[in-house]
mmCIF file of C-alpha atoms in Angstrom:
data_model
loop_
_atom_site.group_PDB
_atom_site.id
_atom_site.type_symbol
_atom_site.label_atom_id
_atom_site.label_comp_id
_atom_site.label_asym_id
_atom_site.label_seq_id
_atom_site.Cartn_x
_atom_site.Cartn_y
_atom_site.Cartn_z
ATOM 1 C CA MET A 1 48.564 15.936 -15.144
ATOM 2 C CA GLU A 2 49.309 14.496 -11.694
ATOM 3 C CA ILE A 3 47.900 11.363 -10.083
ATOM 4 C CA ARG A 4 46.571 13.491 -7.223
ATOM 5 C CA THR A 5 44.687 15.680 -9.695
ATOM 6 C CA LEU A 6 43.037 12.614 -11.232
ATOM 7 C CA LYS A 7 41.974 11.448 -7.771
ATOM 8 C CA TYR A 8 40.469 14.870 -7.107
ATOM 9 C CA PHE A 9 38.694 14.794 -10.459
ATOM 10 C CA LEU A 10 37.180 11.361 -9.778
ATOM 11 C CA ALA A 11 35.951 12.482 -6.364
ATOM 12 C CA VAL A 12 34.080 15.379 -7.964
ATOM 13 C CA ALA A 13 32.732 13.091 -10.689
ATOM 14 C CA ARG A 14 31.391 10.611 -8.134
ATOM 15 C CA GLU A 15 29.941 13.135 -5.670
ATOM 16 C CA GLN A 16 28.655 15.524 -8.364
ATOM 17 C CA ASN A 17 29.188 18.286 -5.838
ATOM 18 C CA MET A 18 32.370 20.306 -5.342
ATOM 19 C CA THR A 19 31.805 20.952 -1.632
ATOM 20 C CA GLU A 20 31.034 17.333 -0.746
ATOM 21 C CA ALA A 21 34.017 16.124 -2.756
ATOM 22 C CA ALA A 22 36.269 18.639 -0.973
ATOM 23 C CA ASN A 23 35.068 17.356 2.409
ATOM 24 C CA LEU A 24 35.901 13.764 1.429
ATOM 25 C CA LEU A 25 39.345 14.805 0.221
ATOM 26 C CA PHE A 26 40.035 16.976 3.298
ATOM 27 C CA VAL A 27 40.769 20.044 1.187
ATOM 28 C CA THR A 28 38.968 23.353 0.976
ATOM 29 C CA GLN A 29 36.321 23.886 -1.664
ATOM 30 C CA PRO A 30 38.203 26.846 -3.268
ATOM 31 C CA THR A 31 41.353 24.696 -3.504
ATOM 32 C CA LEU A 32 39.476 21.879 -5.209
ATOM 33 C CA SER A 33 37.675 24.265 -7.579
ATOM 34 C CA ARG A 34 41.000 25.815 -8.574
ATOM 35 C CA GLN A 35 42.526 22.373 -9.208
ATOM 36 C CA MET A 36 39.628 21.440 -11.495
ATOM 37 C CA ALA A 37 39.808 24.765 -13.329
ATOM 38 C CA ASP A 38 43.556 24.236 -13.867
ATOM 39 C CA LEU A 39 42.837 20.739 -15.200
ATOM 40 C CA GLU A 40 40.329 22.110 -17.692
ATOM 41 C CA LYS A 41 42.847 24.738 -18.758
ATOM 42 C CA GLU A 42 45.580 22.129 -19.179
ATOM 43 C CA LEU A 43 43.373 19.919 -21.360
ATOM 44 C CA GLY A 44 41.732 22.784 -23.194
ATOM 45 C CA LYS A 45 38.318 21.216 -22.633
ATOM 46 C CA LYS A 46 35.336 21.925 -20.401
ATOM 47 C CA LEU A 47 34.956 18.932 -18.092
ATOM 48 C CA PHE A 48 32.102 20.031 -15.858
ATOM 49 C CA ILE A 49 28.616 21.505 -16.127
ATOM 50 C CA ARG A 50 28.336 23.619 -12.994
ATOM 51 C CA SER A 51 25.132 24.736 -11.290
ATOM 52 C CA ASN A 52 24.240 25.945 -7.798
ATOM 53 C CA ARG A 53 23.383 22.434 -6.638
ATOM 54 C CA SER A 54 25.492 20.024 -8.678
ATOM 55 C CA THR A 55 28.587 19.526 -10.787
ATOM 56 C CA THR A 56 28.088 17.030 -13.596
ATOM 57 C CA LEU A 57 30.398 15.828 -16.351
ATOM 58 C CA THR A 58 30.454 16.941 -19.955
ATOM 59 C CA GLU A 59 31.047 14.377 -22.697
ATOM 60 C CA GLU A 60 34.792 15.117 -22.482
ATOM 61 C CA GLY A 61 34.563 14.771 -18.699
ATOM 62 C CA MET A 62 32.974 11.319 -18.994
ATOM 63 C CA HIS A 63 35.774 10.236 -21.323
ATOM 64 C CA LEU A 64 38.392 11.467 -18.857
ATOM 65 C CA ARG A 65 36.603 9.666 -16.019
ATOM 66 C CA GLN A 66 36.928 6.343 -17.810
ATOM 67 C CA ARG A 67 40.604 6.908 -18.534
ATOM 68 C CA ALA A 68 41.323 8.228 -15.026
ATOM 69 C CA GLU A 69 39.803 5.113 -13.463
ATOM 70 C CA GLU A 70 41.952 2.916 -15.724
ATOM 71 C CA ILE A 71 45.115 4.920 -14.939
ATOM 72 C CA LEU A 72 44.606 4.797 -11.178
ATOM 73 C CA ALA A 73 43.780 1.084 -11.292
ATOM 74 C CA LEU A 74 47.010 0.501 -13.212
ATOM 75 C CA VAL A 75 48.965 2.555 -10.660
ATOM 76 C CA GLU A 76 47.615 0.449 -7.792
ATOM 77 C CA GLN A 77 48.309 -2.754 -9.720
ATOM 78 C CA THR A 78 51.893 -1.658 -10.356
ATOM 79 C CA LYS A 79 52.418 -0.895 -6.661
ATOM 80 C CA SER A 80 51.096 -4.343 -5.785
ATOM 81 C CA GLU A 81 53.378 -6.039 -8.311
ATOM 82 C CA ILE A 82 56.477 -4.257 -7.033
ATOM 83 C CA LYS A 83 55.657 -5.190 -3.440
ATOM 84 C CA ASP A 84 55.170 -8.856 -4.412
ATOM 85 C CA GLU A 85 57.261 -11.144 -2.195
ATOM 86 C CA ASP A 86 59.141 -14.149 -3.516
ATOM 87 C CA LEU A 87 58.206 -16.600 -0.779
ATOM 88 C CA ASN A 88 54.634 -15.704 0.160
ATOM 89 C CA LEU A 89 52.510 -14.736 -2.827
ATOM 90 C CA THR A 90 50.498 -11.568 -2.334
ATOM 91 C CA GLY A 91 48.658 -9.126 -4.529
ATOM 92 C CA CYS A 92 45.840 -9.866 -6.943
ATOM 93 C CA ILE A 93 45.506 -12.157 -9.971
ATOM 94 C CA ARG A 94 43.236 -10.353 -12.468
ATOM 95 C CA ILE A 95 41.358 -12.577 -14.877
ATOM 96 C CA GLY A 96 38.763 -11.785 -17.518
ATOM 97 C CA ALA A 97 36.700 -14.634 -18.924
ATOM 98 C CA GLY A 98 33.906 -15.487 -21.272
ATOM 99 C CA ILE A 99 31.272 -17.916 -20.028
ATOM 100 C CA THR A 100 32.480 -21.501 -20.463
ATOM 101 C CA TYR A 101 32.775 -24.472 -18.123
ATOM 102 C CA LEU A 102 36.502 -24.519 -18.942
ATOM 103 C CA VAL A 103 36.995 -21.568 -16.584
ATOM 104 C CA HIS A 104 37.428 -24.197 -13.868
ATOM 105 C CA TYR A 105 41.061 -24.615 -14.949
ATOM 106 C CA LEU A 106 41.745 -21.038 -13.815
ATOM 107 C CA THR A 107 39.615 -21.068 -10.678
ATOM 108 C CA ASP A 108 41.014 -24.438 -9.579
ATOM 109 C CA THR A 109 44.551 -23.135 -10.072
ATOM 110 C CA PHE A 110 43.830 -20.056 -7.990
ATOM 111 C CA ALA A 111 42.133 -22.142 -5.282
ATOM 112 C CA ASP A 112 45.265 -24.294 -4.937
ATOM 113 C CA LEU A 113 47.508 -21.212 -4.686
ATOM 114 C CA ARG A 114 45.188 -19.503 -2.218
ATOM 115 C CA LYS A 115 45.428 -22.453 0.180
ATOM 116 C CA GLU A 116 49.185 -21.998 0.229
ATOM 117 C CA ASN A 117 49.135 -18.183 0.153
ATOM 118 C CA PRO A 118 46.205 -16.764 2.173
ATOM 119 C CA HIS A 119 47.044 -13.156 1.243
ATOM 120 C CA LEU A 120 46.660 -13.788 -2.480
ATOM 121 C CA THR A 121 43.414 -12.452 -3.988
ATOM 122 C CA ILE A 122 41.619 -12.728 -7.320
ATOM 123 C CA GLU A 123 39.632 -10.293 -9.412
ATOM 124 C CA MET A 124 37.262 -11.931 -11.906
ATOM 125 C CA LEU A 125 35.699 -9.976 -14.770
ATOM 126 C CA THR A 126 33.059 -11.721 -16.860
ATOM 127 C CA GLY A 127 32.520 -10.316 -20.337
ATOM 128 C CA ASN A 128 32.610 -11.048 -24.025
ATOM 129 C CA ALA A 129 35.857 -11.189 -25.998
ATOM 130 C CA ASP A 130 35.793 -7.507 -26.997
ATOM 131 C CA ILE A 131 35.548 -6.309 -23.381
ATOM 132 C CA ILE A 132 38.178 -8.739 -22.097
ATOM 133 C CA GLN A 133 40.631 -7.875 -24.874
ATOM 134 C CA GLU A 134 40.292 -4.128 -24.243
ATOM 135 C CA LYS A 135 41.059 -4.590 -20.537
ATOM 136 C CA LEU A 136 43.979 -6.877 -21.354
ATOM 137 C CA GLU A 137 45.406 -4.333 -23.803
ATOM 138 C CA HIS A 138 45.288 -1.563 -21.180
ATOM 139 C CA GLY A 139 47.039 -3.714 -18.567
ATOM 140 C CA LEU A 140 43.953 -3.939 -16.346
ATOM 141 C CA LEU A 141 43.918 -7.742 -16.574
ATOM 142 C CA ASP A 142 46.720 -10.280 -16.300
ATOM 143 C CA PHE A 143 44.981 -13.045 -18.230
ATOM 144 C CA GLY A 144 41.999 -13.430 -20.510
ATOM 145 C CA LEU A 145 40.017 -16.596 -21.169
ATOM 146 C CA PHE A 146 38.748 -16.444 -24.747
ATOM 147 C CA ILE A 147 36.378 -18.668 -26.662
ATOM 148 C CA GLN A 148 37.588 -19.275 -30.203
ATOM 149 C CA PRO A 149 37.859 -17.686 -32.695
ATOM 150 C CA PHE A 150 40.355 -15.194 -31.278
ATOM 151 C CA ASN A 151 43.316 -13.477 -32.968
ATOM 152 C CA VAL A 152 46.392 -14.369 -30.886
ATOM 153 C CA GLU A 153 48.898 -12.339 -32.925
ATOM 154 C CA ASN A 154 49.779 -9.974 -30.060
ATOM 155 C CA TYR A 155 49.509 -12.524 -27.259
ATOM 156 C CA ASN A 156 51.117 -15.514 -25.675
ATOM 157 C CA TYR A 157 48.513 -18.176 -25.078
ATOM 158 C CA LEU A 158 47.722 -21.567 -23.629
ATOM 159 C CA GLU A 159 45.059 -23.774 -25.205
ATOM 160 C CA LEU A 160 42.720 -25.466 -22.742
ATOM 161 C CA PRO A 161 41.731 -29.119 -23.152
ATOM 162 C CA GLY A 162 38.069 -29.797 -23.812
ATOM 163 C CA LYS A 163 35.538 -28.142 -26.085
ATOM 164 C CA ASN A 164 32.082 -26.622 -26.041
ATOM 165 C CA ARG A 165 29.407 -27.478 -28.564
ATOM 166 C CA LEU A 166 27.293 -24.747 -30.160
ATOM 167 C CA GLY A 167 23.523 -24.983 -30.210
ATOM 168 C CA ILE A 168 20.351 -23.234 -29.114
ATOM 169 C CA VAL A 169 18.657 -23.025 -25.728
ATOM 170 C CA THR A 170 14.886 -23.065 -26.039
ATOM 171 C CA SER A 171 11.839 -23.399 -23.798
ATOM 172 C CA ILE A 172 10.524 -26.955 -23.449
ATOM 173 C CA HIS A 173 7.143 -25.485 -24.434
ATOM 174 C CA SER A 174 8.390 -23.933 -27.682
ATOM 175 C CA PRO A 175 7.679 -25.486 -31.084
ATOM 176 C CA TRP A 176 11.421 -26.092 -31.488
ATOM 177 C CA ALA A 177 11.753 -28.222 -28.344
ATOM 178 C CA LYS A 178 10.767 -31.296 -30.376
ATOM 179 C CA LEU A 179 13.973 -30.999 -32.434
ATOM 180 C CA ASP A 180 16.908 -33.286 -31.673
ATOM 181 C CA ALA A 181 19.304 -31.107 -33.683
ATOM 182 C CA VAL A 182 19.400 -27.702 -35.356
ATOM 183 C CA THR A 183 20.366 -28.000 -39.017
ATOM 184 C CA PRO A 184 21.122 -25.400 -41.685
ATOM 185 C CA GLU A 185 17.671 -26.108 -43.084
ATOM 186 C CA ASN A 186 15.669 -25.411 -39.909
ATOM 187 C CA ILE A 187 17.764 -22.716 -38.207
ATOM 188 C CA LEU A 188 16.431 -20.003 -40.518
ATOM 189 C CA GLY A 189 12.955 -20.260 -39.010
ATOM 190 C CA ILE A 190 14.113 -20.013 -35.397
ATOM 191 C CA PRO A 191 14.067 -16.561 -33.695
ATOM 192 C CA LEU A 192 17.525 -16.109 -32.154
ATOM 193 C CA MET A 193 19.495 -14.048 -29.674
ATOM 194 C CA THR A 194 23.110 -13.960 -30.858
ATOM 195 C CA SER A 195 26.470 -12.713 -29.590
ATOM 196 C CA SER A 196 27.280 -9.005 -29.847
ATOM 197 C CA ARG A 197 30.998 -9.699 -30.393
ATOM 198 C CA HIS A 198 32.302 -7.155 -32.895
ATOM 199 C CA ASN A 199 36.104 -6.868 -32.864
ATOM 200 C CA ASN A 200 36.424 -10.602 -32.349
ATOM 201 C CA ARG A 201 34.375 -12.385 -34.992
ATOM 202 C CA SER A 202 31.757 -14.698 -33.540
ATOM 203 C CA PHE A 203 30.672 -18.120 -34.771
ATOM 204 C CA ASP A 204 31.019 -18.774 -38.505
ATOM 205 C CA LEU A 205 27.583 -20.134 -39.390
ATOM 206 C CA GLU A 206 28.201 -19.667 -43.094
ATOM 207 C CA GLY A 207 31.167 -22.012 -42.921
ATOM 208 C CA TRP A 208 29.218 -24.437 -40.703
ATOM 209 C CA SER A 209 26.380 -24.616 -43.247
ATOM 210 C CA LYS A 210 28.800 -24.795 -46.198
ATOM 211 C CA GLY A 211 27.339 -21.605 -47.613
ATOM 212 C CA LYS A 212 23.699 -22.616 -47.305
ATOM 213 C CA ILE A 213 22.878 -19.748 -44.945
ATOM 214 C CA SER A 214 24.211 -16.279 -44.169
ATOM 215 C CA VAL A 215 23.894 -14.137 -41.068
ATOM 216 C CA GLU A 216 21.621 -11.758 -42.976
ATOM 217 C CA LYS A 217 19.090 -14.548 -43.497
ATOM 218 C CA LEU A 218 18.836 -15.484 -39.812
ATOM 219 C CA ASN A 219 15.810 -14.419 -37.760
ATOM 220 C CA ILE A 220 17.682 -12.224 -35.247
ATOM 221 C CA VAL A 221 15.532 -10.940 -32.387
ATOM 222 C CA GLY A 222 18.476 -9.225 -30.702
ATOM 223 C CA THR A 223 22.056 -9.473 -29.542
ATOM 224 C CA MET A 224 23.594 -10.148 -26.146
ATOM 225 C CA ASP A 225 26.891 -9.507 -24.438
ATOM 226 C CA LEU A 226 26.494 -12.598 -22.264
ATOM 227 C CA SER A 227 23.689 -15.132 -22.205
ATOM 228 C CA CYS A 228 23.154 -15.248 -18.433
ATOM 229 C CA ASN A 229 20.502 -12.481 -18.337
ATOM 230 C CA THR A 230 18.452 -13.593 -21.325
ATOM 231 C CA ASN A 231 16.678 -16.661 -19.914
ATOM 232 C CA PRO A 232 13.402 -14.730 -19.379
ATOM 233 C CA LEU A 233 13.177 -14.167 -23.140
ATOM 234 C CA VAL A 234 13.479 -17.920 -23.632
ATOM 235 C CA PHE A 235 10.903 -18.738 -20.944
ATOM 236 C CA GLN A 236 8.468 -16.358 -22.660
ATOM 237 C CA GLN A 237 9.291 -17.923 -26.044
ATOM 238 C CA VAL A 238 10.311 -14.561 -27.474
ATOM 239 C CA ALA A 239 13.689 -15.847 -28.611
ATOM 240 C CA ASN A 240 16.075 -18.771 -28.437
ATOM 241 C CA LEU A 241 19.714 -18.389 -27.440
ATOM 242 C CA LEU A 242 22.483 -19.308 -29.838
ATOM 243 C CA CYS A 243 25.147 -20.280 -27.321
ATOM 244 C CA LEU A 244 27.486 -22.930 -25.975
ATOM 245 C CA ASP A 245 26.523 -26.043 -24.055
ATOM 246 C CA ARG A 246 27.330 -26.922 -20.433
ATOM 247 C CA LEU A 247 26.452 -23.492 -19.020
ATOM 248 C CA GLU A 248 25.083 -23.675 -15.478
ATOM 249 C CA HIS A 249 22.571 -20.840 -15.877
ATOM 250 C CA HIS A 250 20.802 -22.834 -18.592
ATOM 251 C CA GLU A 251 20.475 -26.024 -16.561
ATOM 252 C CA SER A 252 16.770 -25.665 -15.866
ATOM 253 C CA PRO A 253 14.048 -28.302 -16.325
ATOM 254 C CA GLU A 254 12.157 -25.634 -18.283
ATOM 255 C CA LEU A 255 14.963 -25.255 -20.833
ATOM 256 C CA LYS A 256 16.414 -27.543 -23.462
ATOM 257 C CA PHE A 257 19.766 -27.358 -25.236
ATOM 258 C CA ILE A 258 19.650 -28.509 -28.857
ATOM 259 C CA PRO A 259 23.046 -28.919 -30.581
ATOM 260 C CA LEU A 260 23.825 -27.829 -34.127
ATOM 261 C CA GLU A 261 24.119 -30.633 -36.683
ATOM 262 C CA PRO A 262 26.626 -31.084 -38.205
ATOM 263 C CA ALA A 263 28.378 -30.605 -34.881
ATOM 264 C CA TYR A 264 29.966 -27.194 -34.295
ATOM 265 C CA GLU A 265 32.617 -27.383 -31.562
ATOM 266 C CA VAL A 266 34.778 -24.551 -30.234
ATOM 267 C CA SER A 267 37.885 -24.545 -28.071
ATOM 268 C CA SER A 268 39.086 -21.966 -25.560
ATOM 269 C CA LEU A 269 42.434 -20.469 -24.662
ATOM 270 C CA VAL A 270 44.058 -18.342 -21.977
ATOM 271 C CA ALA A 271 45.983 -15.359 -23.350
ATOM 272 C CA TRP A 272 48.329 -12.779 -21.868
ATOM 273 C CA LYS A 273 50.022 -9.802 -23.510
ATOM 274 C CA LYS A 274 53.320 -10.387 -25.277
ATOM 275 C CA TYR A 275 56.339 -8.544 -23.852
ATOM 276 C CA ARG A 276 54.409 -7.521 -20.732
ATOM 277 C CA LEU A 277 56.203 -8.342 -17.499
ATOM 278 C CA LEU A 278 53.987 -10.429 -15.242
ATOM 279 C CA SER A 279 54.109 -9.992 -11.483
ATOM 280 C CA HIS A 280 55.728 -12.799 -9.511
ATOM 281 C CA SER A 281 52.319 -14.017 -8.343
ATOM 282 C CA SER A 282 50.939 -13.998 -11.882
ATOM 283 C CA GLN A 283 54.003 -15.861 -13.140
ATOM 284 C CA VAL A 284 53.576 -18.568 -10.502
ATOM 285 C CA PHE A 285 49.869 -18.754 -11.328
ATOM 286 C CA LEU A 286 50.722 -19.277 -15.003
ATOM 287 C CA GLU A 287 53.227 -22.024 -14.220
ATOM 288 C CA ARG A 288 50.670 -23.839 -12.058
ATOM 289 C CA LEU A 289 48.014 -23.427 -14.759
ATOM 290 C CA LYS A 290 50.320 -24.978 -17.347
ATOM 291 C CA GLU A 291 50.908 -27.933 -15.020
ATOM 292 C CA LYS A 292 47.172 -28.413 -14.567
ATOM 293 C CA VAL A 293 46.481 -28.180 -18.309
ATOM 294 C CA ASN A 294 49.439 -30.389 -19.310
ATOM 295 C CA PRO A 295 50.151 -32.593 -16.265
ATOM 296 C CA GLU A 296 52.510 -34.875 -18.197
ATOM 297 C CA LYS A 297 54.904 -32.084 -19.236
#
């Protein structure tokens, strides 16, 4: 399977038309059709559903599309890393991050480098820990910012100073807005939106409550990847968000953050894959980040 073939395949997948894809690739339609037929033969799977007007992907085709996009992104990243110059940093720093105010350590570090190296760029992916870890594993990210808990067994990591406190975000008009704290006794009656983290275990409420509550007993309205798109549910008093404090998208006069009591604090860390060679730009970024996090060392 050649890189060129994957590029041809992605063009067909995006255009959903063999003729239009051929025109974009500057090849003839019979040539492109033959390439795709050879690819199907090589894989032993049908990748396309063909009709007179369109060419759509089968389930196997959709799987290949995801992998092809990852492979080509990795190829371009590798080219960029090899071309990296020692004196003037170029290329792209790729960072995945959960939502926490502590991300400023990474963005501030990049901002400082960018002033010195105007050709350096950044690619920011916002997602939960499962998404970020998958991208990091496949080499599509250089660094991941994770909110604890996170299993660091396969990673090098740098702990960030500062912590977030866990609590709920509720409407000021809700019956829970009168609370000063959310306790194990009153959390069971509160309808909640919680994290959808699966591979990386989310907050341990059983440990926090010393066994007084379990996840099964909570009033779960739904789950969320990230909390930034769920404010309307809070405004309408459909649910309350179980999330971290100091998040900008919750700083509204119509919303109130109520911390858990006893206090539940979480730390964050920046991780990168063990034994993976970082580009020169990424290595310099990491060194600067360490200086910002531990200025006395």
